[in-house]
Tab-separated table of C-alpha atoms in Angstrom:
chain	number	residue	atom	x	y	z
J	1	MET	CA	-3.032	9.358	0.660
J	2	HIS	CA	-3.304	9.946	3.748
J	3	PRO	CA	-4.230	13.911	4.540
J	4	ASN	CA	-1.758	13.852	6.960
J	5	ALA	CA	0.873	12.851	4.495
J	6	VAL	CA	-0.687	15.372	2.197
J	7	ARG	CA	0.132	18.010	4.320
J	8	VAL	CA	3.955	17.250	4.382
J	9	LEU	CA	4.115	17.258	0.726
J	10	LYS	CA	2.470	20.995	1.157
J	11	GLU	CA	5.077	21.651	3.469
J	12	ILE	CA	8.582	20.608	1.254
J	13	GLY	CA	6.246	22.340	-2.105
J	14	VAL	CA	5.483	19.710	-4.241
J	15	PHE	CA	1.542	19.437	-3.507
J	16	ASP	CA	0.690	20.983	-6.435
J	17	LYS	CA	2.655	18.833	-8.963
J	18	MET	CA	0.961	15.512	-7.355
J	19	MET	CA	-2.337	16.497	-7.380
J	20	ALA	CA	-1.462	17.002	-10.782
J	21	LYS	CA	-1.234	13.242	-10.946
J	22	SER	CA	-3.864	12.185	-8.382
J	23	ILE	CA	-7.522	11.358	-7.954
J	24	VAL	CA	-9.282	13.264	-4.971
J	25	PRO	CA	-11.957	10.743	-4.283
J	26	VAL	CA	-15.383	12.562	-3.366
J	27	SER	CA	-16.794	9.463	-0.768
J	28	ILE	CA	-16.092	6.048	0.963
J	29	ILE	CA	-18.869	3.645	0.556
J	30	LEU	CA	-18.971	0.949	2.225
J	31	LYS	CA	-21.264	-2.084	1.012
J	32	ALA	CA	-22.643	-5.118	2.431
J	33	TYR	CA	-20.392	-8.159	0.536
J	34	ASN	CA	-23.555	-10.177	-0.300
J	35	THR	CA	-26.363	-7.575	-1.386
J	36	GLY	CA	-24.449	-4.861	-2.223
J	37	GLN	CA	-26.728	-2.780	0.283
J	38	VAL	CA	-24.863	0.703	1.502
J	39	LEU	CA	-23.841	0.426	5.314
J	40	HIS	CA	-22.180	3.999	4.807
J	41	ARG	CA	-20.892	6.939	2.857
J	42	GLN	CA	-17.804	8.858	4.255
J	43	TYR	CA	-18.174	12.105	2.249
J	44	LEU	CA	-14.539	13.201	2.048
J	45	GLU	CA	-14.486	16.837	0.726
J	46	GLY	CA	-15.524	18.052	4.304
J	47	PRO	CA	-12.984	16.518	6.394
J	48	ALA	CA	-10.503	17.786	3.925
J	49	LYS	CA	-11.725	21.600	4.268
J	50	LYS	CA	-11.031	20.863	8.376
J	51	TYR	CA	-7.727	20.027	8.151
J	52	SER	CA	-6.211	22.805	5.980
J	53	ASP	CA	-7.507	21.309	2.596
J	54	CYS	CA	-5.460	18.494	2.536
J	55	PRO	CA	-7.951	15.871	0.971
J	56	LEU	CA	-7.251	12.477	0.767
J	57	LEU	CA	-5.975	11.335	-2.780
J	58	THR	CA	-5.166	8.328	-4.922
J	59	LEU	CA	-2.497	7.410	-6.567
J	60	HIS	CA	0.254	6.000	-8.274
J	61	ARG	CA	3.555	5.164	-5.928
J	62	ALA	CA	5.859	5.455	-9.081
J	63	ASP	CA	3.857	8.998	-9.216
J	64	LEU	CA	4.521	10.363	-5.785
J	65	ARG	CA	8.486	8.546	-6.127
J	66	GLN	CA	8.943	10.583	-9.071
J	67	VAL	CA	7.760	13.725	-7.672
J	68	LEU	CA	9.946	13.224	-4.663
J	69	TYR	CA	12.813	12.569	-6.678
J	70	ASP	CA	13.023	15.320	-9.603
J	71	GLU	CA	12.407	17.631	-6.024
J	72	ALA	CA	15.619	16.307	-4.268
J	73	VAL	CA	17.855	16.472	-7.440
J	74	ALA	CA	16.261	20.099	-8.078
J	75	GLN	CA	17.728	20.982	-4.275
J	76	GLY	CA	21.278	19.441	-5.291
J	77	VAL	CA	20.374	16.400	-3.242
J	78	THR	CA	23.189	13.554	-4.921
J	79	ILE	CA	21.354	10.260	-5.741
J	80	ARG	CA	22.799	6.990	-6.162
J	81	HIS	CA	21.247	3.520	-7.524
J	82	GLY	CA	22.620	-0.195	-7.408
J	83	ILE	CA	24.424	0.013	-3.927
J	84	LYS	CA	23.720	-2.650	-1.705
J	85	ILE	CA	24.519	-3.153	1.617
J	86	ASP	CA	24.401	-6.141	4.112
J	87	VAL	CA	24.081	-5.966	7.666
J	88	SER	CA	27.988	-6.330	8.175
J	89	GLY	CA	28.085	-3.383	6.327
J	90	VAL	CA	26.304	-1.234	8.936
J	91	ASP	CA	28.969	0.197	11.298
J	92	LEU	CA	27.170	2.029	14.394
J	93	ILE	CA	29.857	3.215	16.617
J	94	GLY	CA	32.161	4.421	13.530
J	95	GLY	CA	28.704	5.833	11.687
J	96	THR	CA	30.065	4.109	8.169
J	97	LEU	CA	28.306	1.694	5.649
J	98	THR	CA	30.388	-0.296	3.953
J	99	THR	CA	28.460	-1.057	-0.209
J	100	ASP	CA	28.910	-4.552	-1.965
J	101	ILE	CA	31.742	-2.932	-3.972
J	102	SER	CA	33.681	-2.006	-0.537
J	103	GLU	CA	33.446	1.383	-0.526
J	104	VAL	CA	33.279	2.906	3.149
J	105	ILE	CA	29.985	5.920	3.055
J	106	ARG	CA	30.872	8.291	6.208
J	107	ALA	CA	27.989	10.588	7.425
J	108	ASP	CA	27.334	12.540	10.790
J	109	LEU	CA	23.351	10.785	10.040
J	110	PHE	CA	22.079	7.529	8.403
J	111	ILE	CA	18.274	7.479	8.023
J	112	GLY	CA	16.915	3.221	7.216
J	113	ALA	CA	13.872	4.217	5.269
J	114	ASP	CA	14.761	0.450	3.938
J	115	GLY	CA	10.964	-0.599	4.595
J	116	GLY	CA	9.891	-3.534	6.964
J	117	GLU	CA	12.923	-6.258	5.980
J	118	SER	CA	15.593	-3.363	7.033
J	119	VAL	CA	18.842	-3.715	7.039
J	120	VAL	CA	19.656	-0.858	9.808
J	121	ARG	CA	16.658	-1.984	11.818
J	122	THR	CA	18.138	-5.784	11.865
J	123	ALA	CA	21.868	-3.820	12.535
J	124	LEU	CA	20.099	-1.591	15.563
J	125	LEU	CA	18.679	-5.365	17.271
J	126	GLY	CA	21.310	-7.244	16.402
J	127	TYR	CA	19.567	-9.832	14.586
J	128	LYS	CA	16.980	-10.150	12.305
J	129	PRO	CA	13.149	-10.326	13.229
J	130	LYS	CA	11.301	-13.753	12.302
J	131	ALA	CA	8.758	-13.255	9.359
J	132	ILE	CA	4.994	-13.433	11.353
J	133	PRO	CA	2.229	-14.366	9.114
J	134	HIS	CA	-1.421	-12.724	9.398
J	135	GLY	CA	-3.491	-14.906	7.864
J	136	LYS	CA	-4.512	-12.502	5.008
J	137	ILE	CA	-3.539	-12.339	1.481
J	138	VAL	CA	-4.884	-9.456	-1.127
J	139	HIS	CA	-5.623	-10.263	-4.640
J	140	ARG	CA	-4.919	-7.484	-7.235
J	141	ILE	CA	-7.104	-7.352	-10.633
J	142	LEU	CA	-6.954	-4.469	-12.642
J	143	ILE	CA	-9.567	-3.816	-14.902
J	144	GLN	CA	-10.295	-1.534	-18.029
J	145	GLU	CA	-12.676	0.872	-16.984
J	146	ALA	CA	-13.883	1.425	-20.653
J	147	ASP	CA	-14.905	-1.962	-19.947
J	148	ILE	CA	-16.836	-1.420	-17.229
J	149	ILE	CA	-18.853	1.931	-18.741
J	150	ALA	CA	-19.666	-0.403	-21.747
J	151	ARG	CA	-22.452	-1.500	-19.381
J	152	PRO	CA	-24.634	1.027	-18.215
J	153	HIS	CA	-25.613	-1.001	-14.532
J	154	LEU	CA	-21.925	-0.924	-13.748
J	155	ARG	CA	-21.338	2.766	-14.860
J	156	TYR	CA	-21.897	3.770	-11.397
J	157	LEU	CA	-18.412	2.552	-10.140
J	158	VAL	CA	-16.592	4.898	-12.105
J	159	GLU	CA	-18.532	7.806	-13.466
J	160	LYS	CA	-17.598	9.162	-9.788
J	161	PRO	CA	-14.114	8.894	-8.329
J	162	ASN	CA	-15.352	6.960	-5.058
J	163	ILE	CA	-13.749	4.565	-3.003
J	164	VAL	CA	-16.438	1.690	-3.258
J	165	VAL	CA	-15.691	-1.426	-0.426
J	166	TRP	CA	-17.630	-4.577	-0.094
J	167	LEU	CA	-17.311	-5.458	3.465
J	168	GLY	CA	-17.183	-9.545	3.498
J	169	PRO	CA	-16.760	-12.053	6.451
J	170	GLU	CA	-13.071	-11.859	7.480
J	171	CYS	CA	-12.865	-10.519	3.946
J	172	GLU	CA	-13.034	-7.291	2.140
J	173	ALA	CA	-12.705	-5.598	-1.683
J	174	VAL	CA	-11.616	-2.478	-2.144
J	175	THR	CA	-12.154	-0.677	-4.800
J	176	TYR	CA	-10.794	2.570	-6.977
J	177	GLY	CA	-10.760	4.166	-10.194
J	178	LEU	CA	-6.871	5.725	-11.685
J	179	ASP	CA	-5.907	6.929	-14.916
J	180	GLY	CA	-8.572	4.929	-16.952
J	181	VAL	CA	-7.555	1.439	-14.718
J	182	PHE	CA	-10.421	0.219	-12.345
J	183	ASN	CA	-8.351	-1.634	-9.599
J	184	VAL	CA	-9.599	-4.083	-6.803
J	185	ALA	CA	-7.630	-4.835	-4.064
J	186	PHE	CA	-9.295	-8.234	-2.411
J	187	THR	CA	-8.110	-9.103	1.473
J	188	TRP	CA	-8.756	-13.283	1.439
J	189	PRO	CA	-7.937	-15.405	4.404
J	190	TYR	CA	-4.577	-17.621	4.084
J	191	SER	CA	-2.469	-19.446	6.253
J	192	THR	CA	-0.819	-18.801	9.032
J	193	ASP	CA	1.569	-21.591	8.979
J	194	PRO	CA	4.998	-20.000	8.787
J	195	LYS	CA	5.638	-23.187	6.199
J	196	ASP	CA	3.228	-21.860	3.940
J	197	ILE	CA	4.615	-18.244	3.768
J	198	PHE	CA	5.449	-16.813	0.826
J	199	PHE	CA	7.180	-12.891	0.115
J	200	GLY	CA	6.728	-11.189	-3.409
J	201	ALA	CA	3.754	-11.400	-5.938
J	202	GLN	CA	2.566	-14.686	-7.121
J	203	PRO	CA	-0.174	-15.077	-10.119
J	204	VAL	CA	-3.081	-16.634	-9.313
J	205	ASP	CA	-5.867	-18.320	-11.129
J	206	LEU	CA	-8.236	-16.016	-11.649
J	207	ASP	CA	-10.891	-18.463	-12.578
J	208	GLU	CA	-10.593	-20.129	-9.429
J	209	PHE	CA	-10.564	-17.276	-7.487
J	210	ARG	CA	-13.449	-16.258	-8.550
J	211	ALA	CA	-15.113	-19.396	-7.792
J	212	ASN	CA	-15.315	-18.877	-4.363
J	213	LEU	CA	-17.327	-16.006	-4.410
J	214	THR	CA	-20.751	-17.314	-5.394
J	215	ASN	CA	-22.381	-15.121	-2.604
J	216	TRP	CA	-20.842	-12.157	-3.006
J	217	GLU	CA	-23.130	-9.245	-4.832
J	218	PRO	CA	-23.150	-10.083	-8.970
J	219	ASP	CA	-22.101	-6.402	-9.728
J	220	LEU	CA	-18.743	-7.202	-8.048
J	221	ARG	CA	-19.195	-10.543	-9.351
J	222	GLU	CA	-19.404	-8.927	-12.784
J	223	ILE	CA	-16.493	-6.466	-12.228
J	224	LEU	CA	-14.057	-9.179	-11.734
J	225	SER	CA	-14.782	-10.999	-14.885
J	226	LEU	CA	-13.387	-8.391	-16.720
J	227	GLY	CA	-10.173	-9.095	-15.113
J	228	LYS	CA	-7.684	-10.904	-16.997
J	229	ASP	CA	-5.175	-11.354	-14.729
J	230	CYS	CA	-4.427	-12.240	-10.726
J	231	LEU	CA	-1.648	-11.259	-8.806
J	232	ARG	CA	-1.157	-11.848	-4.457
J	233	TRP	CA	0.646	-10.643	-1.921
J	234	GLU	CA	1.126	-11.736	1.661
J	235	PHE	CA	0.366	-9.787	4.995
J	236	PHE	CA	2.687	-9.870	7.879
J	237	GLU	CA	2.187	-9.054	11.056
J	238	PRO	CA	4.550	-5.951	12.402
J	239	ILE	CA	7.324	-7.575	14.457
J	240	ALA	CA	6.203	-8.567	17.529
J	241	ASP	CA	9.420	-6.626	18.954
J	242	ASP	CA	8.246	-3.704	17.812
J	243	GLU	CA	7.805	-1.342	20.876
J	244	HIS	CA	11.452	-2.762	21.960
J	245	THR	CA	13.303	-1.375	18.568
J	246	PRO	CA	15.379	1.070	18.999
J	247	TRP	CA	14.393	3.894	16.549
J	248	VAL	CA	17.743	5.599	17.009
J	249	GLY	CA	21.162	3.921	17.609
J	250	ASP	CA	22.914	4.631	20.859
J	251	THR	CA	25.785	7.079	19.047
J	252	GLY	CA	22.897	8.860	17.585
J	253	LYS	CA	24.707	8.160	13.853
J	254	PHE	CA	21.488	6.028	12.947
J	255	CYS	CA	17.903	5.670	13.065
J	256	ILE	CA	14.975	4.418	11.407
J	257	VAL	CA	11.753	5.420	9.733
J	258	GLY	CA	8.664	4.538	8.227
J	259	ASP	CA	8.069	0.884	7.534
J	260	ALA	CA	11.256	0.064	8.849
J	261	ALA	CA	10.831	0.958	12.781
J	262	HIS	CA	6.313	0.520	13.197
J	263	ARG	CA	5.502	-1.965	9.853
J	264	GLY	CA	1.553	-1.361	9.383
J	265	LEU	CA	-0.969	-3.725	7.724
J	266	PRO	CA	-2.387	-1.771	4.648
J	267	TYR	CA	-5.798	-2.209	5.399
J	268	LEU	CA	-8.508	0.750	4.744
């Protein structure tokens, strides 16, 4: 989690609860993909103190959602699940939403925080933008830290909570530990042909993927040999007409925030 987001957690009074579920990395280490040479080390304690003690955090997204959910309920917010909204149910002028069970919801302001495939955004634009492949996919492999600790020459990766990144040609492997699990997010080149687009997670043959890494540092290849499963996701470009997307509707009754308004690519 970025320090700017941490500052928000402090302002709404949930920082301590989130810290109890997070790890504070000591540094970000950038390594050459083939030799393992350290190219740069960014220590994070100094910048955190400089910016109002707002550290960079590694955490589970589910934990963040739960902390925010619990705080919203404690503040008296009514939360309902299982409601589906179609674009046809968004009345920008009248300021209403009609659900899939024909329930009409009225409010002074609707905030569309519904991600890159935002229904509210589509309503504001008047059409649904096409997905544009970025030419990259990310492979995610999870390894038990106990398996790494069992190999003394690999312990340096988990003894301190660092974010270690191997930089390769048109790709990178971002690694970090969290709750006893070593996470590897491996960005890899992929087709930009729209016919090859896929949404959501896909299983990957891990042995086949590892076969592409013969030139990578042995430590990273050994770590990946400890993994059992691999899933991949496709990256998409920010919508081409982002600069023309209205973040607030003409009547002021609808607005969009986050990825719905300015979707970004998930790079380090």
